[in-house]
XYZ file of C-alpha atoms in Angstrom:
284
model
C 0.000 0.000 0.000
C 0.869 3.643 -0.441
C -0.403 5.522 2.598
C -0.646 9.294 2.949
C -1.467 11.656 5.797
C -3.153 14.922 4.836
C -5.419 17.808 5.741
C -8.726 17.991 3.887
C -10.304 21.157 2.509
C -12.321 21.660 5.717
C -9.155 21.515 7.842
C -9.576 17.936 9.104
C -6.433 15.843 9.548
C -6.872 12.404 7.994
C -5.095 9.533 6.286
C -5.762 7.039 3.536
C -4.451 4.988 0.655
C -3.201 6.349 -2.672
C -4.455 4.277 -5.574
C -4.723 5.149 -9.271
C -3.795 8.750 -8.541
C -6.606 9.211 -6.023
C -6.793 9.282 -2.242
C -9.112 6.738 -0.645
C -9.857 8.113 2.797
C -9.725 5.817 5.828
C -9.491 8.377 8.597
C -13.183 9.248 8.739
C -14.071 5.632 9.517
C -11.156 4.943 11.880
C -10.332 8.227 13.635
C -12.380 7.454 16.732
C -10.159 4.437 17.348
C -6.970 5.435 15.529
C -6.588 9.230 15.424
C -3.601 9.118 13.060
C -1.383 6.791 11.052
C 1.033 6.370 13.943
C -1.824 4.926 16.039
C -2.768 2.580 13.191
C 0.791 1.282 12.993
C 1.117 0.948 16.763
C -2.007 -1.241 16.798
C -0.868 -3.328 13.831
C -4.089 -2.282 12.108
C -2.991 -1.792 8.492
C -5.566 -4.372 7.378
C -8.288 -2.264 8.993
C -6.944 0.815 7.241
C -7.049 -0.983 3.903
C -10.615 -2.191 4.477
C -11.788 1.291 5.500
C -10.172 2.853 2.437
C -12.015 0.463 0.125
C -15.317 2.093 1.073
C -14.022 5.549 2.050
C -14.480 8.844 0.254
C -12.361 9.210 -2.878
C -10.471 12.508 -2.991
C -8.437 14.292 -5.628
C -4.809 14.612 -4.551
C -4.931 18.311 -5.447
C -7.804 18.896 -3.013
C -5.756 18.144 0.129
C -2.561 19.360 1.761
C -0.189 16.446 2.102
C 1.604 16.099 5.415
C 4.675 14.066 6.168
C 3.320 10.484 6.101
C 4.121 10.270 9.851
C 3.438 13.834 11.063
C 3.935 13.018 14.759
C 6.566 10.293 15.207
C 8.010 9.698 18.635
C 11.400 10.394 17.060
C 13.130 11.152 13.782
C 16.637 9.698 13.861
C 19.021 10.903 11.164
C 22.233 9.212 10.094
C 25.110 11.359 8.920
C 28.026 10.299 6.730
C 26.409 7.085 5.520
C 27.414 6.850 1.866
C 31.101 6.393 1.120
C 30.888 8.924 -1.728
C 29.636 11.572 0.722
C 32.204 10.574 3.357
C 34.936 10.983 0.736
C 33.718 14.412 -0.416
C 33.809 15.663 3.192
C 37.419 14.488 3.567
C 36.580 12.191 6.485
C 37.175 8.512 7.147
C 34.310 6.068 7.485
C 32.984 6.292 11.065
C 33.485 3.223 13.235
C 29.869 3.572 14.337
C 26.881 5.372 12.790
C 26.876 9.154 13.175
C 23.508 10.058 14.715
C 21.509 13.250 15.203
C 17.799 14.000 15.550
C 15.197 16.177 13.849
C 11.984 17.502 15.323
C 8.728 16.695 13.510
C 8.019 20.448 13.270
C 10.980 20.776 10.904
C 9.472 18.395 8.308
C 6.755 19.203 5.746
C 4.958 16.987 3.240
C 5.059 16.626 -0.529
C 4.512 19.784 -2.599
C 4.607 21.997 0.505
C 7.203 24.775 0.604
C 10.481 24.132 2.365
C 11.513 27.394 4.010
C 14.880 29.077 3.588
C 15.316 31.003 6.859
C 16.130 34.682 7.101
C 19.180 33.768 9.182
C 21.095 32.060 6.373
C 21.507 31.647 2.629
C 23.277 28.294 3.031
C 20.204 26.102 2.518
C 21.389 22.729 1.217
C 19.608 19.607 -0.080
C 20.104 16.024 1.102
C 18.087 13.303 -0.635
C 17.625 10.257 1.591
C 15.709 7.020 2.039
C 13.513 7.080 5.142
C 12.824 3.816 6.973
C 9.647 3.764 9.080
C 9.518 1.375 12.025
C 6.463 -0.889 12.069
C 6.653 -2.518 15.494
C 8.379 -1.796 18.781
C 11.762 -3.328 19.507
C 14.855 -3.069 21.681
C 18.223 -4.832 21.250
C 17.130 -6.135 17.858
C 19.557 -8.598 16.194
C 20.652 -7.634 12.683
C 19.253 -10.922 11.372
C 15.773 -9.948 12.577
C 15.900 -6.225 11.865
C 13.948 -6.103 8.601
C 10.925 -7.640 10.325
C 10.644 -4.375 12.305
C 10.312 -2.201 9.188
C 6.813 -0.936 8.463
C 7.601 0.959 5.292
C 9.698 3.470 3.394
C 9.482 7.021 2.128
C 11.583 9.724 0.465
C 13.251 12.248 2.759
C 14.978 15.590 2.214
C 17.216 16.460 5.150
C 17.315 20.160 4.253
C 20.330 21.623 6.037
C 21.293 25.155 7.072
C 24.997 24.549 6.591
C 26.547 27.492 8.427
C 24.465 26.772 11.532
C 25.301 23.077 11.206
C 28.985 24.016 11.364
C 28.768 26.328 14.377
C 29.764 23.384 16.611
C 30.529 19.686 16.240
C 26.829 18.959 16.886
C 24.641 18.986 13.742
C 21.374 19.806 15.548
C 21.281 23.567 14.922
C 21.492 23.225 11.151
C 18.948 20.423 10.948
C 15.939 21.755 12.848
C 14.883 25.066 11.356
C 11.087 25.116 11.004
C 9.848 23.581 7.718
C 13.393 23.045 6.443
C 13.025 19.310 5.710
C 10.479 17.177 3.891
C 9.170 13.620 3.724
C 6.772 11.894 1.336
C 4.929 11.767 -0.912
C 3.616 8.716 0.951
C 4.688 5.665 2.921
C 5.171 2.511 0.860
C 4.562 -0.530 3.063
C 7.430 -2.971 3.475
C 5.576 -5.801 1.741
C 5.651 -3.780 -1.494
C 9.396 -3.023 -1.356
C 11.038 -6.147 -0.019
C 14.581 -5.198 -1.108
C 15.343 -1.502 -0.486
C 19.019 -2.109 -1.281
C 18.013 -2.844 -4.881
C 16.547 0.655 -5.334
C 18.151 3.829 -6.652
C 17.821 7.457 -5.565
C 18.124 10.689 -7.518
C 17.920 14.289 -6.288
C 17.110 17.055 -8.780
C 17.313 20.813 -8.307
C 15.216 22.678 -10.865
C 15.260 19.536 -13.016
C 19.050 19.090 -12.940
C 20.418 15.918 -11.343
C 22.571 16.814 -8.320
C 22.702 13.441 -6.528
C 22.409 9.898 -7.855
C 23.126 6.653 -6.035
C 22.155 3.021 -5.576
C 20.805 2.465 -2.051
C 23.187 -0.511 -1.841
C 26.045 1.981 -1.363
C 25.009 2.717 2.223
C 28.051 2.534 4.502
C 25.844 1.141 7.305
C 22.923 -0.792 5.849
C 19.377 -0.832 7.196
C 19.716 -3.936 9.429
C 22.942 -2.546 10.910
C 21.266 0.790 11.657
C 18.188 -0.766 13.263
C 20.285 -3.103 15.387
C 22.581 -0.317 16.580
C 19.852 2.235 17.259
C 17.746 -0.311 19.146
C 20.582 -0.794 21.616
C 20.386 2.891 22.501
C 16.621 3.411 22.480
C 13.392 1.504 22.050
C 12.274 1.859 18.454
C 8.531 2.507 18.275
C 5.939 2.172 15.500
C 6.060 5.281 13.339
C 9.649 6.192 14.235
C 11.564 7.500 11.216
C 15.177 6.671 10.395
C 16.617 8.949 7.701
C 19.447 6.804 6.396
C 21.879 9.429 5.066
C 22.695 11.238 1.838
C 25.167 10.495 -0.991
C 27.693 12.831 -2.575
C 26.706 15.905 -4.554
C 25.451 18.166 -1.767
C 25.771 21.874 -2.468
C 28.253 22.614 0.320
C 31.065 20.659 -1.320
C 30.535 21.908 -4.869
C 32.662 24.603 -6.470
C 31.007 27.031 -6.613
C 28.681 26.117 -3.740
C 25.092 25.385 -4.742
C 22.370 26.272 -2.269
C 18.586 26.346 -2.612
C 16.893 29.725 -3.021
C 13.442 31.210 -3.237
C 11.604 29.945 -6.320
C 13.623 26.735 -6.702
C 12.083 23.265 -6.729
C 13.859 20.265 -5.208
C 12.917 16.643 -5.943
C 13.986 13.366 -4.354
C 13.021 10.305 -6.384
C 13.489 6.732 -5.150
C 12.578 3.766 -7.313
C 9.811 1.709 -5.760
C 8.489 4.736 -3.854
C 8.007 7.795 -6.058
C 9.044 11.454 -6.053
C 9.051 13.915 -3.162
C 8.866 17.397 -4.666
C 8.985 20.705 -2.806
C 9.175 24.370 -3.812
C 11.611 26.569 -1.910
C 10.341 29.774 -0.316
C 12.075 32.468 1.680
C 10.919 32.868 5.264
C 8.309 35.622 5.567
C 7.151 35.541 1.930
């Protein structure tokens, strides 16, 4: 299934299944029990969502505002330096362990919603990534069992305010400006993409390819990440793991290439689709 979260024309937050270019609403039937997609996943109720969508209202995609597929995860865990090409362009060695930072949900918008370049900086960079969404709770998960904890996948843009990211050794400041990141256009359930390592990712700025990679080039693969992260914290249904970006980011280009007002940035992953966002200056 392809599952989206969205706000309808009357301002109601809902969720449903994308099929044949239309949204089949499930939220109206299920909201009393499952107020959002995170609650559906926590209850293991995807079959109920599918059944509700089969008889739910059919909506035009253009009639709703798409949210991040998981608008309210318990946590968004981001992995830095996780493609060797990106590690090489930064001049670093491969980390012995995954490099981890976090994003707040308030920093992430949905598909076709403006990502905001803040007034504080012009160094607004793109980072196309594969997002892994946890489907069931787990702690101290063995690598061999890790993929059974995946609920689905999405496209992610870890939009980065590079000068603030570099103020200290901690990435947090550059990764949490309001509406600076994006995720979507939907969640593809794990049963529909059984081999994420076989997929490819491409990032385009105003139609020009700026990043291109096979997902198999991850320095730490998905089972390794899940196993390691689950040692530190309990992974919960709806948690998002943004798995890192490949080479080609604007910071390490000559001349540097940063996103500006009026641009459009796209992250396309085979087996999922395309996350597309316009760029808008803060206050416009």
